[in-house]
Coordinates of C-alpha atoms in Angstrom, one line a residue:
M436 CA -0.1 0.0 0.0
S437 CA 1.6 3.4 -0.7
T438 CA 1.8 5.9 1.7
R439 CA 3.3 9.4 2.6
D440 CA 3.7 10.1 5.7
V441 CA 4.0 14.2 6.9
Y442 CA 6.2 15.0 9.6
L443 CA 7.3 18.5 11.3
T444 CA 10.6 19.7 13.1
D445 CA 12.4 22.9 14.0
L446 CA 15.7 21.8 12.5
T447 CA 16.6 23.3 9.9
L448 CA 17.7 20.7 6.5
D449 CA 21.4 21.9 7.6
E450 CA 21.2 20.9 10.8
A451 CA 19.4 17.8 9.9
W452 CA 21.7 16.6 7.3
P453 CA 24.4 14.6 9.4
A454 CA 21.8 12.8 11.3
L455 CA 19.6 12.0 7.7
E456 CA 23.1 10.9 6.3
A457 CA 24.1 8.8 9.4
V458 CA 20.5 6.7 9.3
A459 CA 20.5 6.2 5.9
A460 CA 24.3 4.9 5.9
R461 CA 22.9 2.4 9.2
H462 CA 20.5 0.9 6.8
G463 CA 22.1 0.6 3.7
L464 CA 20.4 3.0 2.3
H465 CA 21.9 5.6 -0.8
L466 CA 21.0 9.1 -0.6
D467 CA 20.3 10.8 -4.0
F468 CA 20.1 14.4 -3.8
L469 CA 17.7 15.2 -7.2
M470 CA 18.3 18.9 -7.3
R471 CA 20.6 20.8 -9.1
R472 CA 22.1 22.8 -6.3
W473 CA 21.7 23.3 -2.3
N474 CA 19.3 26.4 -1.6
G475 CA 19.1 25.5 2.0
R476 CA 15.2 25.4 1.9
F477 CA 13.9 22.7 -0.2
A478 CA 15.4 19.2 -0.8
T479 CA 14.6 15.9 -2.2
F480 CA 16.4 12.6 -2.3
N481 CA 15.5 8.9 -3.6
L482 CA 16.0 6.5 -1.1
G483 CA 18.3 3.5 -2.6
R484 CA 19.4 0.3 -2.2
P485 CA 22.4 -0.2 -3.9
T486 CA 23.0 -3.3 -6.5
D487 CA 26.0 -3.9 -8.8
K488 CA 23.8 -3.3 -12.1
T489 CA 22.4 0.0 -13.5
V490 CA 18.5 -0.5 -13.0
D491 CA 17.1 2.4 -14.8
V492 CA 18.9 3.8 -17.5
R493 CA 16.1 6.5 -18.0
A494 CA 17.6 7.8 -14.9
G495 CA 21.1 8.3 -15.8
G496 CA 22.3 4.9 -14.8
R497 CA 21.1 4.7 -11.7
T498 CA 22.7 1.8 -9.8
Y499 CA 20.4 1.5 -6.5
R500 CA 16.9 0.2 -6.3
L501 CA 14.7 2.8 -5.4
V502 CA 12.8 2.2 -1.8
G503 CA 11.2 5.5 -1.1
R504 CA 11.6 9.1 -1.4
L505 CA 12.1 12.0 1.2
K506 CA 11.4 15.6 0.8
A507 CA 12.0 18.3 3.1
N508 CA 10.3 22.3 2.3
T509 CA 11.0 24.6 4.9
Q510 CA 8.0 26.9 5.3
P511 CA 7.8 31.1 5.9
T512 CA 7.5 30.4 10.0
G513 CA 10.8 28.3 9.7
R514 CA 9.6 24.9 10.5
V515 CA 10.3 22.0 8.1
V516 CA 7.5 19.7 6.4
W517 CA 9.3 16.7 5.9
V518 CA 7.2 14.0 3.6
L519 CA 8.3 10.5 3.3
S520 CA 6.8 8.4 0.7
S521 CA 7.1 4.5 0.7
P522 CA 8.5 2.0 -1.8
T523 CA 5.1 1.2 -3.3
S524 CA 4.4 5.1 -3.9
C525 CA 8.2 5.3 -6.2
D526 CA 8.0 1.9 -7.6
P527 CA 5.1 -0.9 -8.5
N528 CA 7.1 -3.5 -8.0
A529 CA 7.9 -2.7 -4.4
T530 CA 8.9 -5.9 -2.2
A531 CA 8.4 -6.5 1.3
E532 CA 11.8 -6.2 1.8
D533 CA 11.9 -2.5 0.8
E534 CA 9.2 -2.2 2.5
A535 CA 10.6 -3.3 6.1
L536 CA 13.5 -1.5 5.4
F537 CA 11.9 2.0 4.4
A538 CA 9.9 1.3 7.7
A539 CA 12.9 0.7 9.8
F540 CA 14.5 3.9 8.4
R541 CA 11.4 6.1 8.9
T542 CA 11.0 4.8 12.4
E543 CA 14.7 5.4 13.3
L544 CA 14.8 8.7 11.1
T545 CA 11.4 10.4 13.2
E546 CA 13.6 9.7 16.3
A547 CA 16.6 10.9 15.5
L548 CA 15.3 14.1 14.0
G549 CA 12.5 14.5 16.8
L550 CA 10.1 14.7 13.7
E551 CA 6.3 14.8 15.0
R552 CA 2.8 14.9 13.2
P553 CA 1.0 17.8 12.2
N554 CA -1.8 18.3 14.4
T555 CA -5.0 18.1 11.7
E556 CA -7.7 18.8 14.0

């Protein structure tokens, strides 16, 4: 089932970067920055499990299996909105292993960054 989880934090993207990188590394995930340059306010990353072969030649010869996507957007208030998209929202052929890896990454990342769900009531 495709999911997109939305979270908020007061950490800037620059402050969150070391933890994001460390959590991805602990789960064996590659972070692929999908923007031309860093602007300090908005970022989109593919989360990938490295492979020995090129997976998608359309994407410039990507050598990882896509297991999720992460977007971060700084709001005018200074808070950052994080959107974590599950493997099935990125790949129609996602496996149970992809889902389990993403779930473990999401759990550790939300704890490491102190991410909280927005109040939607």
